[in-house]
Amino acid sequence: MRIIIFILLFFSLQSQAQIIRANPLYRPFLVASGGCPNNANATAWIAASGITDSTGIHCFFNGLVDSSLYSYMSSGAAWFLFGGSDAACKLNIFNPVNSDGAYRLTFSGTWSFSSTGADPNGTNAYANTHIVPSSFLVADSFHLSYYSRQSVTGVQELAGSYNNSGQNIQFIINNSYTGSLTLDGYNPSSRLEASATNTTGFLAASRTDYGTAAIYKNGISLGASTTSATGTIPNINMYLAAANVGGTPVLFASPELSFASWGHGLSPQKIRALNNLVEQLMDARGIGVQ
């Protein structure tokens, strides 16, 4: 019995990469003991991306299904950015087809790719998601997430689509007004700002209806709004690691990212579930931060 307990503890510690998570409900993937069965969607993405290290990926997909996130998020897009090359990082995990219509990423500028993530240089690097928010979003419902492995300063756009002052979605890091994370939802009058001690970990912003928006770090709400303003869903492509302002990338971001997602608004419960899965995946791969 003691031997069995020791083995389980050993695998848990290894899968957490020595990170102690504050969330009392957090459980690591037991990937070393073969604890996750194969998932057909995971298999499809692994084959299409050509990634050689699939650690934790089947567990992640199974978790999406078990938490009812897969059916909810699959109309949008998400990307694993730890594949080591642009070819291994660009495909949407929900539709791993190498086409703009499937929301593949098109990388521009200078990026560094490694097993820990994709690192934009903060000067000219960004990725076109080929997502036009107005093409599938319903009013007042969207989320963006970005797993940042570095803490940075300055005004940097994690993601953005800005056609005019009443038609924009932006998730901004260390905004110059107040706080360190900012969400714009269609109209600057609906701007939500929150303060964070650093910009590492799972950063997310979500708007679920006209009067409800929130910013999260590692699954915990940093600030929520109960009032909003009217506006229009942007009709130009969403950029990652920069904002698309009328077709021009601006305010380039520099933190290395290992995961990103974009789609319909997620409730606080869904954000926590997604956060746990992302943390489990990163810890299983030994690249988790907090």
mmCIF file of C-alpha atoms in Angstrom:
data_model
loop_
_atom_site.group_PDB
_atom_site.id
_atom_site.type_symbol
_atom_site.label_atom_id
_atom_site.label_comp_id
_atom_site.label_asym_id
_atom_site.label_seq_id
_atom_site.Cartn_x
_atom_site.Cartn_y
_atom_site.Cartn_z
ATOM 1 C CA MET A 1 0.000 0.000 0.000
ATOM 2 C CA ARG A 2 2.793 2.439 0.903
ATOM 3 C CA ILE A 3 4.497 1.730 -2.397
ATOM 4 C CA ILE A 4 1.294 2.497 -4.325
ATOM 5 C CA ILE A 5 0.799 5.765 -2.443
ATOM 6 C CA PHE A 6 4.395 6.764 -3.109
ATOM 7 C CA ILE A 7 4.037 6.070 -6.833
ATOM 8 C CA LEU A 8 0.862 8.155 -7.081
ATOM 9 C CA LEU A 9 2.463 11.037 -5.211
ATOM 10 C CA PHE A 10 5.536 10.812 -7.397
ATOM 11 C CA PHE A 11 3.515 11.032 -10.591
ATOM 12 C CA SER A 12 1.470 13.924 -9.217
ATOM 13 C CA LEU A 13 4.560 15.930 -8.309
ATOM 14 C CA GLN A 14 6.169 15.226 -11.640
ATOM 15 C CA SER A 15 3.082 16.272 -13.580
ATOM 16 C CA GLN A 16 2.844 19.514 -11.620
ATOM 17 C CA ALA A 17 6.451 20.370 -12.482
ATOM 18 C CA GLN A 18 6.993 21.297 -8.823
ATOM 19 C CA ILE A 19 4.374 24.077 -8.943
ATOM 20 C CA ILE A 20 2.058 24.208 -5.942
ATOM 21 C CA ARG A 21 -1.307 25.508 -7.079
ATOM 22 C CA ALA A 22 -3.387 27.603 -4.691
ATOM 23 C CA ASN A 23 -6.713 26.282 -5.987
ATOM 24 C CA PRO A 24 -7.861 23.557 -3.544
ATOM 25 C CA LEU A 25 -9.807 21.849 -6.363
ATOM 26 C CA TYR A 26 -6.770 21.590 -8.628
ATOM 27 C CA ARG A 27 -5.718 18.084 -9.605
ATOM 28 C CA PRO A 28 -2.820 17.343 -11.975
ATOM 29 C CA PHE A 29 -3.140 15.088 -14.989
ATOM 30 C CA LEU A 30 -1.741 11.654 -14.081
ATOM 31 C CA VAL A 31 -0.126 11.450 -17.495
ATOM 32 C CA ALA A 32 2.828 9.403 -16.319
ATOM 33 C CA SER A 33 0.529 6.588 -15.256
ATOM 34 C CA GLY A 34 -1.438 6.594 -18.488
ATOM 35 C CA GLY A 35 -4.462 8.053 -16.753
ATOM 36 C CA CYS A 36 -6.094 9.606 -19.841
ATOM 37 C CA PRO A 37 -7.600 7.556 -22.682
ATOM 38 C CA ASN A 38 -7.085 8.627 -26.269
ATOM 39 C CA ASN A 39 -9.423 11.293 -27.584
ATOM 40 C CA ALA A 40 -10.315 11.320 -31.281
ATOM 41 C CA ASN A 41 -10.179 15.117 -31.570
ATOM 42 C CA ALA A 42 -6.817 15.197 -29.838
ATOM 43 C CA THR A 43 -5.532 12.526 -32.209
ATOM 44 C CA ALA A 44 -6.688 14.600 -35.190
ATOM 45 C CA TRP A 45 -4.904 17.735 -33.974
ATOM 46 C CA ILE A 46 -1.702 15.847 -33.094
ATOM 47 C CA ALA A 47 -1.581 14.268 -36.556
ATOM 48 C CA ALA A 48 -2.288 17.523 -38.364
ATOM 49 C CA SER A 49 0.189 19.604 -36.347
ATOM 50 C CA GLY A 50 3.017 17.063 -36.547
ATOM 51 C CA ILE A 51 3.895 17.699 -32.895
ATOM 52 C CA THR A 52 6.222 15.061 -31.477
ATOM 53 C CA ASP A 53 5.460 15.496 -27.768
ATOM 54 C CA SER A 54 1.745 14.971 -27.087
ATOM 55 C CA THR A 55 2.033 14.984 -23.280
ATOM 56 C CA GLY A 56 -1.225 16.013 -21.645
ATOM 57 C CA ILE A 57 -3.093 16.754 -24.882
ATOM 58 C CA HIS A 58 -5.475 13.780 -24.715
ATOM 59 C CA CYS A 59 -6.166 14.632 -21.064
ATOM 60 C CA PHE A 60 -6.944 18.226 -22.003
ATOM 61 C CA PHE A 61 -9.431 17.266 -24.719
ATOM 62 C CA ASN A 62 -11.110 14.733 -22.444
ATOM 63 C CA GLY A 63 -11.409 17.440 -19.815
ATOM 64 C CA LEU A 64 -13.037 19.820 -22.300
ATOM 65 C CA VAL A 65 -15.668 17.195 -23.022
ATOM 66 C CA ASP A 66 -16.201 16.223 -19.382
ATOM 67 C CA SER A 67 -16.700 19.859 -18.350
ATOM 68 C CA SER A 68 -19.049 20.592 -21.303
ATOM 69 C CA LEU A 69 -16.579 23.153 -22.611
ATOM 70 C CA TYR A 70 -15.861 21.424 -25.902
ATOM 71 C CA SER A 71 -19.336 21.858 -27.370
ATOM 72 C CA TYR A 72 -19.467 25.425 -26.077
ATOM 73 C CA MET A 73 -16.047 26.554 -27.318
ATOM 74 C CA SER A 74 -15.680 24.622 -30.557
ATOM 75 C CA SER A 75 -17.486 27.258 -32.630
ATOM 76 C CA GLY A 76 -14.564 29.542 -31.835
ATOM 77 C CA ALA A 77 -10.883 28.680 -31.779
ATOM 78 C CA ALA A 78 -7.998 27.759 -29.491
ATOM 79 C CA TRP A 79 -4.341 27.145 -30.149
ATOM 80 C CA PHE A 80 -1.528 25.226 -28.441
ATOM 81 C CA LEU A 81 1.576 27.387 -28.896
ATOM 82 C CA PHE A 82 4.228 25.032 -27.480
ATOM 83 C CA GLY A 83 4.889 22.995 -30.623
ATOM 84 C CA GLY A 84 8.330 24.407 -31.368
ATOM 85 C CA SER A 85 7.536 25.775 -34.855
ATOM 86 C CA ASP A 86 4.948 27.928 -36.564
ATOM 87 C CA ALA A 87 3.629 24.863 -38.421
ATOM 88 C CA ALA A 88 3.012 22.996 -35.147
ATOM 89 C CA CYS A 89 1.361 26.003 -33.449
ATOM 90 C CA LYS A 90 -0.886 27.516 -36.090
ATOM 91 C CA LEU A 91 -3.776 25.054 -36.265
ATOM 92 C CA ASN A 92 -7.040 25.607 -34.402
ATOM 93 C CA ILE A 93 -7.373 22.678 -31.990
ATOM 94 C CA PHE A 94 -11.113 22.457 -32.690
ATOM 95 C CA ASN A 95 -10.699 22.333 -36.479
ATOM 96 C CA PRO A 96 -7.097 21.447 -37.374
ATOM 97 C CA VAL A 97 -7.376 22.263 -41.067
ATOM 98 C CA ASN A 98 -4.654 24.336 -42.682
ATOM 99 C CA SER A 99 -6.895 27.108 -43.976
ATOM 100 C CA ASP A 100 -7.898 30.629 -43.013
ATOM 101 C CA GLY A 101 -11.533 29.528 -42.814
ATOM 102 C CA ALA A 102 -10.591 27.071 -40.062
ATOM 103 C CA TYR A 103 -9.015 29.902 -38.029
ATOM 104 C CA ARG A 104 -5.396 28.916 -38.459
ATOM 105 C CA LEU A 105 -2.873 31.450 -37.229
ATOM 106 C CA THR A 106 -0.793 33.350 -39.764
ATOM 107 C CA PHE A 107 2.353 34.554 -38.005
ATOM 108 C CA SER A 108 3.976 37.817 -39.075
ATOM 109 C CA GLY A 109 7.093 39.557 -37.839
ATOM 110 C CA THR A 110 9.741 37.953 -35.633
ATOM 111 C CA TRP A 111 8.583 35.079 -33.397
ATOM 112 C CA SER A 112 10.639 32.553 -31.439
ATOM 113 C CA PHE A 113 9.134 29.069 -31.192
ATOM 114 C CA SER A 114 10.122 26.485 -28.592
ATOM 115 C CA SER A 115 8.696 23.669 -26.487
ATOM 116 C CA THR A 116 7.591 26.238 -23.899
ATOM 117 C CA GLY A 117 5.673 28.569 -26.172
ATOM 118 C CA ALA A 118 5.623 31.113 -28.972
ATOM 119 C CA ASP A 119 7.432 34.321 -28.085
ATOM 120 C CA PRO A 120 6.599 37.530 -30.000
ATOM 121 C CA ASN A 121 9.322 40.163 -30.029
ATOM 122 C CA GLY A 122 7.044 43.027 -28.973
ATOM 123 C CA THR A 123 8.099 45.082 -31.984
ATOM 124 C CA ASN A 124 6.578 43.640 -35.150
ATOM 125 C CA ALA A 125 5.312 40.169 -34.231
ATOM 126 C CA TYR A 126 1.616 39.280 -34.309
ATOM 127 C CA ALA A 127 -0.682 36.553 -35.583
ATOM 128 C CA ASN A 128 -3.787 36.939 -37.721
ATOM 129 C CA THR A 129 -6.468 34.593 -36.373
ATOM 130 C CA HIS A 130 -8.677 35.101 -39.457
ATOM 131 C CA ILE A 131 -11.583 35.415 -37.040
ATOM 132 C CA VAL A 132 -14.060 38.156 -37.895
ATOM 133 C CA PRO A 133 -16.016 38.555 -34.640
ATOM 134 C CA SER A 134 -19.196 39.756 -36.352
ATOM 135 C CA SER A 135 -19.290 36.608 -38.477
ATOM 136 C CA PHE A 136 -20.355 34.297 -35.654
ATOM 137 C CA LEU A 137 -20.641 36.102 -32.312
ATOM 138 C CA VAL A 138 -23.975 37.041 -30.818
ATOM 139 C CA ALA A 139 -24.322 40.439 -29.195
ATOM 140 C CA ASP A 140 -22.606 40.949 -25.839
ATOM 141 C CA SER A 141 -20.946 37.534 -25.716
ATOM 142 C CA PHE A 142 -17.247 36.873 -26.203
ATOM 143 C CA HIS A 143 -14.145 35.714 -24.368
ATOM 144 C CA LEU A 144 -10.404 35.873 -24.943
ATOM 145 C CA SER A 145 -7.700 33.983 -23.092
ATOM 146 C CA TYR A 146 -3.899 34.074 -23.185
ATOM 147 C CA TYR A 147 -1.505 31.882 -21.200
ATOM 148 C CA SER A 148 1.416 34.192 -20.498
ATOM 149 C CA ARG A 149 4.746 32.799 -19.321
ATOM 150 C CA GLN A 150 6.305 36.212 -18.703
ATOM 151 C CA SER A 151 5.470 39.344 -16.768
ATOM 152 C CA VAL A 152 5.868 42.525 -18.789
ATOM 153 C CA THR A 153 5.313 46.266 -18.463
ATOM 154 C CA GLY A 154 4.019 48.868 -20.856
ATOM 155 C CA VAL A 155 0.901 49.034 -23.000
ATOM 156 C CA GLN A 156 0.583 45.795 -24.964
ATOM 157 C CA GLU A 157 -2.367 44.231 -26.779
ATOM 158 C CA LEU A 158 -2.871 40.539 -26.065
ATOM 159 C CA ALA A 159 -5.586 40.480 -28.713
ATOM 160 C CA GLY A 160 -7.633 43.061 -30.526
ATOM 161 C CA SER A 161 -10.016 43.901 -33.341
ATOM 162 C CA TYR A 162 -10.672 47.647 -33.668
ATOM 163 C CA ASN A 163 -12.640 49.089 -36.567
ATOM 164 C CA ASN A 164 -13.725 52.305 -34.873
ATOM 165 C CA SER A 165 -14.409 53.636 -31.384
ATOM 166 C CA GLY A 166 -17.806 51.942 -31.218
ATOM 167 C CA GLN A 167 -16.737 48.691 -32.834
ATOM 168 C CA ASN A 168 -13.843 47.086 -31.008
ATOM 169 C CA ILE A 169 -12.798 44.208 -28.784
ATOM 170 C CA GLN A 170 -9.452 44.597 -27.047
ATOM 171 C CA PHE A 171 -7.649 42.768 -24.243
ATOM 172 C CA ILE A 172 -4.808 45.005 -23.131
ATOM 173 C CA ILE A 173 -1.979 44.314 -20.724
ATOM 174 C CA ASN A 174 -0.682 47.055 -18.369
ATOM 175 C CA ASN A 175 -2.902 49.761 -19.815
ATOM 176 C CA SER A 176 -1.612 53.287 -19.208
ATOM 177 C CA TYR A 177 -4.809 54.599 -17.632
ATOM 178 C CA THR A 178 -5.164 52.548 -14.436
ATOM 179 C CA GLY A 179 -4.661 48.944 -13.457
ATOM 180 C CA SER A 180 -2.712 46.371 -15.419
ATOM 181 C CA LEU A 181 -5.325 44.498 -17.483
ATOM 182 C CA THR A 182 -8.026 46.148 -19.553
ATOM 183 C CA LEU A 183 -10.984 44.859 -21.562
ATOM 184 C CA ASP A 184 -12.797 46.901 -24.182
ATOM 185 C CA GLY A 185 -16.112 45.431 -25.282
ATOM 186 C CA TYR A 186 -17.380 47.239 -28.409
ATOM 187 C CA ASN A 187 -17.198 50.725 -26.934
ATOM 188 C CA PRO A 188 -14.583 52.513 -24.752
ATOM 189 C CA SER A 189 -17.419 53.537 -22.443
ATOM 190 C CA SER A 190 -17.672 49.871 -21.450
ATOM 191 C CA ARG A 191 -13.980 49.655 -20.572
ATOM 192 C CA LEU A 192 -13.207 47.387 -17.630
ATOM 193 C CA GLU A 193 -9.878 47.633 -15.826
ATOM 194 C CA ALA A 194 -8.349 45.372 -13.207
ATOM 195 C CA SER A 195 -5.137 45.294 -11.215
ATOM 196 C CA ALA A 196 -2.791 42.313 -11.104
ATOM 197 C CA THR A 197 0.532 41.854 -9.342
ATOM 198 C CA ASN A 198 2.076 40.407 -12.513
ATOM 199 C CA THR A 199 1.065 39.226 -15.963
ATOM 200 C CA THR A 200 2.047 35.570 -15.803
ATOM 201 C CA GLY A 201 -0.372 32.666 -15.888
ATOM 202 C CA PHE A 202 -3.810 32.251 -17.401
ATOM 203 C CA LEU A 203 -5.206 35.668 -18.324
ATOM 204 C CA ALA A 204 -8.805 35.803 -19.522
ATOM 205 C CA ALA A 205 -11.557 38.301 -20.212
ATOM 206 C CA SER A 206 -15.183 37.487 -20.799
ATOM 207 C CA ARG A 207 -18.415 39.322 -21.521
ATOM 208 C CA THR A 208 -21.539 37.222 -21.133
ATOM 209 C CA ASP A 209 -24.333 39.774 -21.587
ATOM 210 C CA TYR A 210 -24.977 43.495 -21.907
ATOM 211 C CA GLY A 211 -24.232 44.234 -18.275
ATOM 212 C CA THR A 212 -21.728 41.551 -17.290
ATOM 213 C CA ALA A 213 -18.003 41.438 -18.039
ATOM 214 C CA ALA A 214 -15.003 40.287 -16.016
ATOM 215 C CA ILE A 215 -11.221 39.951 -16.149
ATOM 216 C CA TYR A 216 -9.544 36.879 -14.656
ATOM 217 C CA LYS A 217 -6.070 35.732 -13.684
ATOM 218 C CA ASN A 218 -5.585 32.035 -12.962
ATOM 219 C CA GLY A 219 -9.352 31.553 -12.802
ATOM 220 C CA ILE A 220 -9.938 34.265 -10.195
ATOM 221 C CA SER A 221 -11.925 37.391 -11.052
ATOM 222 C CA LEU A 222 -9.843 40.555 -10.719
ATOM 223 C CA GLY A 223 -12.699 42.869 -11.562
ATOM 224 C CA ALA A 224 -16.248 42.690 -12.873
ATOM 225 C CA SER A 225 -18.658 45.166 -14.365
ATOM 226 C CA THR A 226 -22.434 45.265 -14.049
ATOM 227 C CA THR A 227 -22.928 48.136 -16.485
ATOM 228 C CA SER A 228 -22.027 48.397 -20.131
ATOM 229 C CA ALA A 229 -22.474 50.494 -23.242
ATOM 230 C CA THR A 230 -23.912 49.906 -26.654
ATOM 231 C CA GLY A 231 -21.689 49.168 -29.598
ATOM 232 C CA THR A 232 -21.241 46.934 -32.606
ATOM 233 C CA ILE A 233 -19.370 43.641 -32.926
ATOM 234 C CA PRO A 234 -16.144 44.304 -34.900
ATOM 235 C CA ASN A 235 -16.148 43.219 -38.526
ATOM 236 C CA ILE A 236 -12.387 43.005 -39.079
ATOM 237 C CA ASN A 237 -10.004 40.166 -38.231
ATOM 238 C CA MET A 238 -8.901 39.586 -34.662
ATOM 239 C CA TYR A 239 -5.125 39.707 -34.174
ATOM 240 C CA LEU A 240 -3.181 37.896 -31.472
ATOM 241 C CA ALA A 241 -0.247 39.633 -29.716
ATOM 242 C CA ALA A 242 -1.326 42.944 -31.243
ATOM 243 C CA ALA A 243 -4.493 44.831 -32.114
ATOM 244 C CA ASN A 244 -5.821 45.064 -35.636
ATOM 245 C CA VAL A 245 -6.727 48.744 -35.985
ATOM 246 C CA GLY A 246 -8.357 49.171 -39.367
ATOM 247 C CA GLY A 247 -5.985 46.619 -40.906
ATOM 248 C CA THR A 248 -2.801 47.818 -39.185
ATOM 249 C CA PRO A 249 -1.193 45.925 -36.252
ATOM 250 C CA VAL A 250 -0.410 48.167 -33.276
ATOM 251 C CA LEU A 251 0.736 47.877 -29.633
ATOM 252 C CA PHE A 252 2.643 44.637 -30.099
ATOM 253 C CA ALA A 253 2.799 42.254 -27.131
ATOM 254 C CA SER A 254 5.974 40.581 -25.883
ATOM 255 C CA PRO A 255 5.054 37.865 -23.307
ATOM 256 C CA GLU A 256 5.628 34.302 -24.448
ATOM 257 C CA LEU A 257 2.304 32.514 -24.850
ATOM 258 C CA SER A 258 1.570 28.801 -24.639
ATOM 259 C CA PHE A 259 -2.205 28.765 -25.146
ATOM 260 C CA ALA A 260 -4.844 31.150 -26.439
ATOM 261 C CA SER A 261 -8.559 30.924 -27.112
ATOM 262 C CA TRP A 262 -11.303 33.072 -28.549
ATOM 263 C CA GLY A 263 -15.050 32.583 -28.799
ATOM 264 C CA HIS A 264 -18.381 33.057 -27.084
ATOM 265 C CA GLY A 265 -18.588 34.459 -23.563
ATOM 266 C CA LEU A 266 -17.740 32.112 -20.691
ATOM 267 C CA SER A 267 -19.379 32.254 -17.273
ATOM 268 C CA PRO A 268 -17.177 32.422 -14.150
ATOM 269 C CA GLN A 269 -17.689 28.666 -13.703
ATOM 270 C CA LYS A 270 -16.590 27.947 -17.273
ATOM 271 C CA ILE A 271 -13.586 30.238 -16.928
ATOM 272 C CA ARG A 272 -12.523 28.338 -13.796
ATOM 273 C CA ALA A 273 -12.959 25.004 -15.569
ATOM 274 C CA LEU A 274 -10.916 26.180 -18.566
ATOM 275 C CA ASN A 275 -8.258 27.647 -16.279
ATOM 276 C CA ASN A 276 -7.888 24.340 -14.435
ATOM 277 C CA LEU A 277 -7.514 22.405 -17.682
ATOM 278 C CA VAL A 278 -4.945 24.836 -19.078
ATOM 279 C CA GLU A 279 -2.943 24.782 -15.830
ATOM 280 C CA GLN A 280 -3.067 20.980 -15.774
ATOM 281 C CA LEU A 281 -1.833 20.839 -19.364
ATOM 282 C CA MET A 282 1.007 23.279 -18.768
ATOM 283 C CA ASP A 283 2.073 21.547 -15.568
ATOM 284 C CA ALA A 284 1.974 18.140 -17.262
ATOM 285 C CA ARG A 285 4.348 19.514 -19.893
ATOM 286 C CA GLY A 286 6.587 21.121 -17.261
ATOM 287 C CA ILE A 287 6.015 24.687 -18.502
ATOM 288 C CA GLY A 288 3.471 25.957 -15.955
ATOM 289 C CA VAL A 289 3.817 29.369 -14.296
ATOM 290 C CA GLN A 290 1.670 31.395 -11.911
#
